[in-house]
mmCIF file of C-alpha atoms and ligand atoms in Angstrom:
data_model
loop_
_atom_site.group_PDB
_atom_site.id
_atom_site.type_symbol
_atom_site.label_atom_id
_atom_site.label_comp_id
_atom_site.label_asym_id
_atom_site.label_seq_id
_atom_site.Cartn_x
_atom_site.Cartn_y
_atom_site.Cartn_z
ATOM 1 C CA MET A 134 10.827 63.639 -43.388
ATOM 2 C CA SER A 135 7.700 62.304 -45.106
ATOM 3 C CA ALA A 136 4.408 62.621 -43.262
ATOM 4 C CA GLU A 137 4.437 58.836 -42.810
ATOM 5 C CA LYS A 138 7.121 57.954 -40.253
ATOM 6 C CA SER A 139 9.051 54.719 -40.923
ATOM 7 C CA THR A 140 7.944 51.748 -38.807
ATOM 8 C CA ALA A 141 11.179 51.940 -36.841
ATOM 9 C CA ASP A 142 10.760 55.653 -36.230
ATOM 10 C CA ARG A 143 7.083 55.176 -35.350
ATOM 11 C CA ASP A 144 7.903 52.286 -32.994
ATOM 12 C CA ALA A 145 10.787 54.180 -31.446
ATOM 13 C CA SER A 146 8.547 57.139 -30.811
ATOM 14 C CA SER A 147 5.594 55.029 -29.594
ATOM 15 C CA PRO A 148 4.331 56.333 -26.246
ATOM 16 C CA GLY A 149 6.537 55.068 -23.397
ATOM 17 C CA THR A 150 9.375 53.940 -25.659
ATOM 18 C CA GLU A 151 11.199 57.280 -25.507
ATOM 19 C CA GLY A 152 14.696 56.691 -24.186
ATOM 20 C CA ILE A 153 14.744 52.896 -24.716
ATOM 21 C CA HIS A 154 18.428 51.893 -24.847
ATOM 22 C CA THR A 155 19.455 50.446 -28.209
ATOM 23 C CA ASP A 156 23.240 50.766 -28.058
ATOM 24 C CA PHE A 157 25.008 48.114 -25.900
ATOM 25 C CA SER A 158 28.375 48.458 -27.604
ATOM 26 C CA GLY A 159 30.086 49.200 -24.289
ATOM 27 C CA GLY A 160 27.763 47.669 -21.651
ATOM 28 C CA MET A 161 25.864 44.500 -20.759
ATOM 29 C CA SER A 162 22.653 43.557 -22.586
ATOM 30 C CA TYR A 163 19.808 41.140 -21.635
ATOM 31 C CA GLY A 164 21.423 38.486 -23.791
ATOM 32 C CA ASP A 165 24.840 39.057 -22.205
ATOM 33 C CA TYR A 166 23.470 38.834 -18.661
ATOM 34 C CA LEU A 167 21.540 35.619 -19.367
ATOM 35 C CA HIS A 168 24.231 34.042 -21.610
ATOM 36 C CA LEU A 169 21.431 33.430 -24.060
ATOM 37 C CA ASP A 170 23.799 32.406 -26.864
ATOM 38 C CA THR A 171 25.027 29.514 -24.664
ATOM 39 C CA LEU A 172 21.561 28.626 -23.395
ATOM 40 C CA LEU A 173 19.819 28.704 -26.782
ATOM 41 C CA SER A 174 22.619 26.764 -28.482
ATOM 42 C CA ALA A 175 22.254 23.913 -25.976
ATOM 43 C CA GLN A 176 19.254 22.277 -27.686
ATOM 44 C CA VAL A 177 20.895 19.789 -30.076
ATOM 45 C CA PRO A 178 18.371 17.277 -31.492
ATOM 46 C CA LEU A 179 19.902 14.026 -32.766
ATOM 47 C CA THR A 180 17.156 13.496 -35.334
ATOM 48 C CA GLY A 181 15.058 15.628 -37.627
ATOM 49 C CA GLU A 182 11.902 14.614 -35.785
ATOM 50 C CA HIS A 183 9.663 17.582 -34.873
ATOM 51 C CA ASP A 184 8.994 16.561 -31.243
ATOM 52 C CA GLU A 185 12.608 15.988 -30.243
ATOM 53 C CA LEU A 186 13.054 19.711 -29.514
ATOM 54 C CA LEU A 187 10.043 19.550 -27.145
ATOM 55 C CA PHE A 188 11.604 16.540 -25.415
ATOM 56 C CA ILE A 189 14.934 18.333 -24.982
ATOM 57 C CA VAL A 190 13.436 21.662 -23.846
ATOM 58 C CA ILE A 191 11.162 20.080 -21.226
ATOM 59 C CA HIS A 192 14.130 18.257 -19.678
ATOM 60 C CA GLN A 193 16.438 21.257 -19.732
ATOM 61 C CA VAL A 194 13.726 23.409 -18.104
ATOM 62 C CA LYS A 195 13.316 20.744 -15.401
ATOM 63 C CA GLU A 196 17.066 20.674 -14.752
ATOM 64 C CA LEU A 197 17.082 24.490 -14.360
ATOM 65 C CA TRP A 198 14.187 24.294 -11.862
ATOM 66 C CA LEU A 199 16.027 21.434 -10.068
ATOM 67 C CA LYS A 200 19.082 23.708 -9.738
ATOM 68 C CA LEU A 201 16.895 26.223 -7.871
ATOM 69 C CA PHE A 202 15.113 23.431 -5.946
ATOM 70 C CA ASN A 203 18.448 22.146 -4.631
ATOM 71 C CA ARG A 204 19.586 25.662 -3.697
ATOM 72 C CA GLU A 205 16.378 26.335 -1.724
ATOM 73 C CA LEU A 206 16.581 22.895 -0.052
ATOM 74 C CA ASP A 207 20.162 23.603 1.070
ATOM 75 C CA THR A 208 19.048 26.963 2.518
ATOM 76 C CA ALA A 209 16.028 25.394 4.245
ATOM 77 C CA LEU A 210 18.322 22.783 5.848
ATOM 78 C CA VAL A 211 20.642 25.513 7.169
ATOM 79 C CA HIS A 212 17.699 27.412 8.698
ATOM 80 C CA ILE A 213 16.111 24.333 10.291
ATOM 81 C CA ARG A 214 19.465 23.350 11.809
ATOM 82 C CA ALA A 215 19.627 26.889 13.279
ATOM 83 C CA ASP A 216 15.990 26.765 14.568
ATOM 84 C CA GLU A 217 15.100 29.620 12.181
ATOM 85 C CA LEU A 218 11.722 28.331 11.016
ATOM 86 C CA GLN A 219 10.265 31.423 9.330
ATOM 87 C CA PRO A 220 13.125 31.705 6.750
ATOM 88 C CA ALA A 221 12.893 27.905 6.279
ATOM 89 C CA PHE A 222 9.177 28.268 5.513
ATOM 90 C CA LYS A 223 9.992 30.850 2.831
ATOM 91 C CA CYS A 224 12.317 28.312 1.169
ATOM 92 C CA CYS A 225 9.639 25.588 1.418
ATOM 93 C CA ALA A 226 6.995 27.892 -0.044
ATOM 94 C CA ARG A 227 9.300 28.692 -2.994
ATOM 95 C CA ILE A 228 10.067 24.976 -3.463
ATOM 96 C CA ASN A 229 6.348 24.248 -3.618
ATOM 97 C CA ARG A 230 5.876 26.945 -6.297
ATOM 98 C CA ILE A 231 8.780 25.418 -8.265
ATOM 99 C CA GLN A 232 7.112 22.015 -8.000
ATOM 100 C CA GLU A 233 3.872 23.479 -9.370
ATOM 101 C CA GLN A 234 5.837 24.489 -12.496
ATOM 102 C CA LEU A 235 7.379 21.001 -12.771
ATOM 103 C CA ILE A 236 3.968 19.348 -12.464
ATOM 104 C CA GLN A 237 2.348 21.724 -14.966
ATOM 105 C CA ALA A 238 5.059 20.959 -17.538
ATOM 106 C CA TRP A 239 3.545 17.495 -18.045
ATOM 107 C CA THR A 240 0.581 19.084 -19.861
ATOM 108 C CA VAL A 241 3.013 20.236 -22.580
ATOM 109 C CA LEU A 242 4.768 16.859 -22.930
ATOM 110 C CA SER A 243 1.483 14.980 -23.048
ATOM 111 C CA THR A 244 0.846 16.620 -26.450
ATOM 112 C CA MET A 245 3.514 14.194 -27.740
ATOM 113 C CA THR A 246 1.959 10.962 -28.985
ATOM 114 C CA PRO A 247 3.554 7.472 -28.884
ATOM 115 C CA SER A 248 4.319 7.605 -32.615
ATOM 116 C CA ASP A 249 5.875 11.067 -32.249
ATOM 117 C CA TYR A 250 8.196 9.785 -29.516
ATOM 118 C CA LEU A 251 8.974 6.384 -31.009
ATOM 119 C CA ARG A 252 10.317 8.131 -34.131
ATOM 120 C CA PHE A 253 13.272 9.478 -32.125
ATOM 121 C CA ARG A 254 13.397 7.227 -29.040
ATOM 122 C CA PRO A 255 16.008 4.878 -30.637
ATOM 123 C CA ALA A 256 18.399 7.852 -30.860
ATOM 124 C CA LEU A 257 18.328 8.154 -27.044
ATOM 125 C CA GLY A 258 20.267 4.917 -26.665
ATOM 126 C CA ARG A 259 20.564 3.991 -22.990
ATOM 127 C CA SER A 260 20.224 7.560 -21.731
ATOM 128 C CA SER A 261 17.467 8.139 -19.209
ATOM 129 C CA GLY A 262 16.170 10.553 -16.605
ATOM 130 C CA PHE A 263 17.375 7.888 -14.203
ATOM 131 C CA GLN A 264 20.778 9.549 -14.724
ATOM 132 C CA SER A 265 19.560 13.002 -13.560
ATOM 133 C CA TRP A 266 22.030 13.744 -10.743
ATOM 134 C CA GLN A 267 20.155 16.882 -9.691
ATOM 135 C CA TYR A 268 16.957 14.830 -9.282
ATOM 136 C CA ARG A 269 18.897 12.283 -7.237
ATOM 137 C CA LEU A 270 20.409 15.078 -5.105
ATOM 138 C CA VAL A 271 16.888 16.312 -4.289
ATOM 139 C CA GLU A 272 15.746 12.790 -3.408
ATOM 140 C CA PHE A 273 18.754 12.283 -1.087
ATOM 141 C CA LYS A 274 18.154 15.630 0.654
ATOM 142 C CA LEU A 275 14.513 14.578 1.154
ATOM 143 C CA GLY A 276 15.715 11.311 2.679
ATOM 144 C CA ALA A 277 15.270 8.808 -0.170
ATOM 145 C CA LYS A 278 18.790 7.436 0.195
ATOM 146 C CA ASP A 279 20.002 4.702 -2.171
ATOM 147 C CA ALA A 280 23.717 4.047 -2.786
ATOM 148 C CA LEU A 281 22.873 2.336 -6.088
ATOM 149 C CA LYS A 282 21.619 5.669 -7.430
ATOM 150 C CA ILE A 283 25.144 7.124 -7.129
ATOM 151 C CA ALA A 284 26.676 4.443 -9.389
ATOM 152 C CA PRO A 285 25.752 6.083 -12.763
ATOM 153 C CA HIS A 286 27.784 9.150 -11.703
ATOM 154 C CA ARG A 287 31.002 7.507 -10.492
ATOM 155 C CA HIS A 288 32.786 8.628 -13.683
ATOM 156 C CA ARG A 289 32.115 12.299 -12.750
ATOM 157 C CA PRO A 290 34.091 12.855 -9.480
ATOM 158 C CA GLU A 291 32.652 16.319 -8.751
ATOM 159 C CA ILE A 292 29.073 15.068 -9.143
ATOM 160 C CA ALA A 293 29.714 11.816 -7.259
ATOM 161 C CA ALA A 294 31.188 13.923 -4.424
ATOM 162 C CA MET A 295 28.021 16.060 -4.188
ATOM 163 C CA LEU A 296 25.840 12.943 -4.201
ATOM 164 C CA ASP A 297 28.062 11.246 -1.596
ATOM 165 C CA GLU A 298 27.843 14.337 0.642
ATOM 166 C CA ALA A 299 24.022 14.407 0.448
ATOM 167 C CA TYR A 300 23.906 10.606 0.871
ATOM 168 C CA ARG A 301 25.875 10.797 4.154
ATOM 169 C CA ALA A 302 24.100 13.894 5.511
ATOM 170 C CA PRO A 303 20.867 14.001 7.554
ATOM 171 C CA GLY A 304 17.920 14.692 5.242
ATOM 172 C CA LEU A 305 15.234 17.370 5.637
ATOM 173 C CA TYR A 306 13.077 15.085 7.805
ATOM 174 C CA ASP A 307 16.052 14.075 9.999
ATOM 175 C CA GLU A 308 16.747 17.764 10.638
ATOM 176 C CA ALA A 309 13.051 18.456 11.362
ATOM 177 C CA LEU A 310 12.900 15.590 13.897
ATOM 178 C CA ARG A 311 16.144 16.795 15.515
ATOM 179 C CA LEU A 312 14.563 20.232 15.865
ATOM 180 C CA LEU A 313 11.505 18.696 17.571
ATOM 181 C CA ALA A 314 13.883 16.947 19.996
ATOM 182 C CA ARG A 315 15.688 20.252 20.693
ATOM 183 C CA ARG A 316 12.266 21.730 21.465
ATOM 184 C CA GLY A 317 11.801 19.002 24.117
ATOM 185 C CA TYR A 318 9.582 16.516 22.287
ATOM 186 C CA PRO A 319 10.167 12.799 22.979
ATOM 187 C CA VAL A 320 11.571 11.862 19.566
ATOM 188 C CA PRO A 321 12.890 8.294 20.044
ATOM 189 C CA PRO A 322 16.735 8.190 20.449
ATOM 190 C CA GLU A 323 16.976 5.378 17.855
ATOM 191 C CA VAL A 324 15.450 7.787 15.328
ATOM 192 C CA LEU A 325 17.763 10.673 16.255
ATOM 193 C CA GLU A 326 20.808 8.378 16.058
ATOM 194 C CA ARG A 327 19.709 6.428 12.978
ATOM 195 C CA ASP A 328 22.098 5.649 10.082
ATOM 196 C CA VAL A 329 21.134 8.531 7.782
ATOM 197 C CA THR A 330 22.558 6.725 4.724
ATOM 198 C CA GLN A 331 19.539 4.426 4.945
ATOM 199 C CA PRO A 332 16.035 5.376 3.787
ATOM 200 C CA TYR A 333 13.999 6.726 6.703
ATOM 201 C CA ALA A 334 11.781 4.064 8.339
ATOM 202 C CA ALA A 335 8.516 5.050 10.082
ATOM 203 C CA HIS A 336 8.489 4.918 13.930
ATOM 204 C CA PRO A 337 5.356 4.950 16.164
ATOM 205 C CA GLY A 338 7.112 7.277 18.594
ATOM 206 C CA VAL A 339 7.536 9.880 15.866
ATOM 207 C CA GLU A 340 3.878 9.568 14.895
ATOM 208 C CA ALA A 341 2.930 10.187 18.539
ATOM 209 C CA VAL A 342 5.005 13.413 18.579
ATOM 210 C CA TRP A 343 3.304 14.696 15.412
ATOM 211 C CA GLU A 344 -0.073 13.713 16.888
ATOM 212 C CA GLU A 345 0.664 15.892 19.940
ATOM 213 C CA ILE A 346 1.676 18.792 17.699
ATOM 214 C CA TYR A 347 -1.421 18.476 15.496
ATOM 215 C CA ARG A 348 -3.820 18.062 18.437
ATOM 216 C CA HIS A 349 -2.444 21.182 20.158
ATOM 217 C CA SER A 350 -1.449 23.210 17.109
ATOM 218 C CA ASP A 351 -2.217 26.518 18.842
ATOM 219 C CA GLU A 352 0.526 25.785 21.395
ATOM 220 C CA HIS A 353 3.117 24.719 18.777
ATOM 221 C CA PHE A 354 1.966 26.669 15.738
ATOM 222 C CA ASP A 355 5.414 26.965 14.095
ATOM 223 C CA LEU A 356 5.925 23.182 14.365
ATOM 224 C CA TYR A 357 2.423 22.576 13.024
ATOM 225 C CA GLU A 358 3.318 24.893 10.125
ATOM 226 C CA LEU A 359 6.586 22.960 9.603
ATOM 227 C CA ALA A 360 4.607 19.725 9.376
ATOM 228 C CA GLU A 361 2.252 21.217 6.796
ATOM 229 C CA GLU A 362 5.134 22.611 4.700
ATOM 230 C CA LEU A 363 6.675 19.117 4.628
ATOM 231 C CA VAL A 364 3.330 17.574 3.660
ATOM 232 C CA ASP A 365 2.921 20.145 0.849
ATOM 233 C CA LEU A 366 6.435 19.325 -0.366
ATOM 234 C CA GLU A 367 5.880 15.568 -0.454
ATOM 235 C CA ASP A 368 2.368 15.929 -1.899
ATOM 236 C CA ALA A 369 3.756 17.907 -4.858
ATOM 237 C CA PHE A 370 6.738 15.567 -5.345
ATOM 238 C CA GLN A 371 4.397 12.566 -5.470
ATOM 239 C CA GLN A 372 2.134 14.381 -7.939
ATOM 240 C CA TRP A 373 5.181 14.877 -10.184
ATOM 241 C CA ARG A 374 6.131 11.212 -9.874
ATOM 242 C CA PHE A 375 2.535 10.175 -10.658
ATOM 243 C CA ARG A 376 2.240 12.441 -13.716
ATOM 244 C CA HIS A 377 5.618 11.127 -14.956
ATOM 245 C CA MET A 378 4.458 7.519 -14.505
ATOM 246 C CA LYS A 379 1.140 8.126 -16.325
ATOM 247 C CA THR A 380 2.868 10.065 -19.118
ATOM 248 C CA VAL A 381 5.316 7.180 -19.513
ATOM 249 C CA GLU A 382 2.421 4.702 -19.655
ATOM 250 C CA ARG A 383 0.648 6.966 -22.181
ATOM 251 C CA ILE A 384 3.713 7.144 -24.429
ATOM 252 C CA ILE A 385 5.549 3.800 -24.148
ATOM 253 C CA GLY A 386 2.967 1.636 -22.404
ATOM 254 C CA MET A 387 4.573 -1.103 -20.320
ATOM 255 C CA ARG A 388 7.827 -1.221 -22.326
ATOM 256 C CA ARG A 389 11.133 -1.449 -20.457
ATOM 257 C CA GLY A 390 12.933 1.882 -20.042
ATOM 258 C CA THR A 391 16.037 2.974 -21.931
ATOM 259 C CA GLY A 392 17.725 3.126 -18.518
ATOM 260 C CA GLY A 393 17.156 -0.607 -18.141
ATOM 261 C CA SER A 394 14.287 -0.485 -15.659
ATOM 262 C CA ALA A 395 10.936 -2.225 -15.923
ATOM 263 C CA GLY A 396 9.522 1.159 -16.942
ATOM 264 C CA VAL A 397 6.108 1.992 -15.447
ATOM 265 C CA ALA A 398 6.437 -0.887 -12.946
ATOM 266 C CA TYR A 399 9.679 0.694 -11.637
ATOM 267 C CA LEU A 400 8.127 4.158 -11.500
ATOM 268 C CA LYS A 401 5.136 2.788 -9.557
ATOM 269 C CA GLN A 402 7.552 1.524 -6.859
ATOM 270 C CA ALA A 403 9.046 5.018 -6.514
ATOM 271 C CA LEU A 404 5.546 6.305 -5.726
ATOM 272 C CA ASP A 405 5.362 3.938 -2.762
ATOM 273 C CA ARG A 406 8.465 5.474 -1.116
ATOM 274 C CA SER A 407 7.221 8.181 1.301
ATOM 275 C CA PHE A 408 9.724 10.772 2.529
ATOM 276 C CA PHE A 409 7.860 11.703 5.732
ATOM 277 C CA PRO A 410 5.651 8.651 6.518
ATOM 278 C CA GLU A 411 4.366 9.610 9.965
ATOM 279 C CA LEU A 412 3.081 12.959 8.669
ATOM 280 C CA TRP A 413 0.693 10.910 6.515
ATOM 281 C CA SER A 414 -0.106 8.083 8.972
ATOM 282 C CA VAL A 415 -0.886 10.562 11.805
ATOM 283 C CA ARG A 416 -3.870 11.819 9.784
ATOM 284 C CA THR A 417 -5.655 8.562 10.430
ATOM 285 C CA LYS A 418 -5.325 9.178 14.183
ATOM 286 C CA LEU A 419 -6.564 12.778 14.318
HETATM 287 C C1 LIG B 181 8.467 10.379 -23.332
HETATM 288 C C2 LIG B 181 8.617 10.793 -22.085
HETATM 289 C C3 LIG B 181 9.294 9.972 -21.035
HETATM 290 C C4 LIG B 181 9.446 8.645 -20.930
HETATM 291 C C5 LIG B 181 8.978 7.548 -21.899
HETATM 292 C C6 LIG B 181 10.151 8.403 -19.705
HETATM 293 C C7 LIG B 181 10.482 7.151 -19.248
HETATM 294 C C8 LIG B 181 11.176 6.922 -18.095
HETATM 295 C C9 LIG B 181 11.478 5.617 -17.586
HETATM 296 C C10 LIG B 181 11.050 4.297 -18.211
HETATM 297 C C11 LIG B 181 12.211 5.789 -16.465
HETATM 298 C C12 LIG B 181 12.774 4.691 -15.566
HETATM 299 C C13 LIG B 181 14.258 4.564 -15.837
HETATM 300 C C14 LIG B 181 14.506 3.989 -17.195
HETATM 301 O O1 LIG B 181 14.451 2.753 -17.336
HETATM 302 O O2 LIG B 181 14.748 4.761 -18.125
HETATM 303 C C15 LIG B 181 12.358 7.194 -16.255
HETATM 304 C C16 LIG B 181 13.044 7.739 -15.210
HETATM 305 C C17 LIG B 181 13.102 9.088 -14.996
HETATM 306 N N1 LIG B 181 12.631 10.084 -15.830
HETATM 307 FE FE1 LIG B 181 11.517 9.833 -17.421
HETATM 308 N N2 LIG B 181 10.420 9.577 -19.083
HETATM 309 C C18 LIG B 181 9.925 10.564 -19.886
HETATM 310 C C19 LIG B 181 9.977 11.895 -19.656
HETATM 311 C C20 LIG B 181 10.642 12.468 -18.614
HETATM 312 C C21 LIG B 181 10.735 13.883 -18.397
HETATM 313 C C22 LIG B 181 10.064 14.926 -19.275
HETATM 314 C C23 LIG B 181 11.474 14.051 -17.296
HETATM 315 C C24 LIG B 181 11.877 15.311 -16.601
HETATM 316 C C25 LIG B 181 11.365 16.488 -16.929
HETATM 317 C C26 LIG B 181 11.855 12.750 -16.815
HETATM 318 C C27 LIG B 181 12.635 12.520 -15.723
HETATM 319 C C28 LIG B 181 12.928 11.280 -15.224
HETATM 320 C C29 LIG B 181 13.606 11.044 -13.974
HETATM 321 C C30 LIG B 181 14.089 12.110 -13.009
HETATM 322 C C31 LIG B 181 13.711 9.673 -13.825
HETATM 323 C C32 LIG B 181 14.293 8.904 -12.648
HETATM 324 C C33 LIG B 181 13.064 8.521 -11.790
HETATM 325 C C34 LIG B 181 13.412 7.658 -10.595
HETATM 326 O O3 LIG B 181 14.509 7.055 -10.559
HETATM 327 O O4 LIG B 181 12.555 7.549 -9.667
HETATM 328 N N3 LIG B 181 11.332 11.804 -17.635
HETATM 329 N N4 LIG B 181 11.713 7.872 -17.259
HETATM 330 N N1 LIG B 182 13.700 6.381 -20.106
HETATM 331 C C1 LIG B 182 13.017 6.896 -21.292
HETATM 332 C C2 LIG B 182 13.963 7.757 -22.074
HETATM 333 C C3 LIG B 182 13.871 9.054 -21.478
HETATM 334 O O1 LIG B 182 12.844 9.375 -20.955
HETATM 335 C C4 LIG B 182 14.965 10.017 -21.505
HETATM 336 C C5 LIG B 182 16.027 9.777 -22.350
HETATM 337 C C6 LIG B 182 17.021 10.754 -22.422
HETATM 338 C C7 LIG B 182 16.928 11.886 -21.666
HETATM 339 C C8 LIG B 182 15.865 12.075 -20.815
HETATM 340 C C9 LIG B 182 14.870 11.129 -20.732
HETATM 341 N N2 LIG B 182 13.814 11.351 -19.903
HETATM 342 C C10 LIG B 182 13.544 10.671 -18.792
HETATM 343 O O2 LIG B 182 13.807 9.596 -18.499
HETATM 344 C C11 LIG B 182 12.459 5.803 -22.183
HETATM 345 O O3 LIG B 182 12.510 4.638 -21.765
HETATM 346 O O4 LIG B 182 11.975 6.130 -23.278
#
């Protein structure tokens, strides 16, 4: 062996690398476990434009985070229904960290200029984030019900079924208000018995209950903490919606969207739809 070890030999014998496994002929590797061949073959640009890969990756990353978001929301709903608030808070805390990632992703996309995007936008046809069923599933579970948003998925029975189930189920706020009622707070019966397929409408009686909880937080600390977790969740979701709207305005101005909407004007309306309205209005009273 010459005095100079080969790079491979030198690397293999670098401090701390002794014993690194290099033979996976019989077992499972990193790539096997993560199905990396499938994942990394799923970016299929339709054009040769440089920024199309960025556009695809940022959406696929969001859909992966939305998969986890939905899973944590489902678990939080189970815990709130069972009056197990501490495990529900852990789910909410994780959801808020996920949303931080989703919000931060806009800094990457905003490196794409209008001319970069307009070079491949025609290839998108009528496809749009409006058709993101995982995004819609999150919105339904947070209470933003809208039967029209199920329509684009009617041709996919298994997806339409998931959306229908979330559409007909009480949302996160419905379950939180039902928990307050189980704890003896005077949540108005018309709120507890509302048609949960409709978007939640603010009620003064609910605001009064939250006011009581906020004014005497030391006596109801877990409910005060629940309120703040919900506020954190909506705050982050609205920040995402706002960054999306401003990025859209930055890239396509006031053009109509490929999904057929009025574009920024449509996205502005979404910002006006609060999930948990009394948790915001009560702040004026405190
Ligand atoms: C060049 C960047 C983008 C543009 C120009 C854009 C434009 C739009 C427009 C105009 C809409 C309204 C529906 C329509 O008419 O298409 C929309 C909806 C949507 N987009 Fe984007 N978008 C962009 C990037 C993204 C990214 C990166 C994501 C996700 C990571 C995303 C997710 C969504 C979702 C979930 C909706 C439905 C929103 C709702 O219904 O409230 N968009 N987008
Ligand atoms: N609605 C966008 C197109 C768009 O953004 C899009 C198209 C295909 C896949 C994801 C998309 N992102 C979000 O809407 C536009 O009007 O340019």
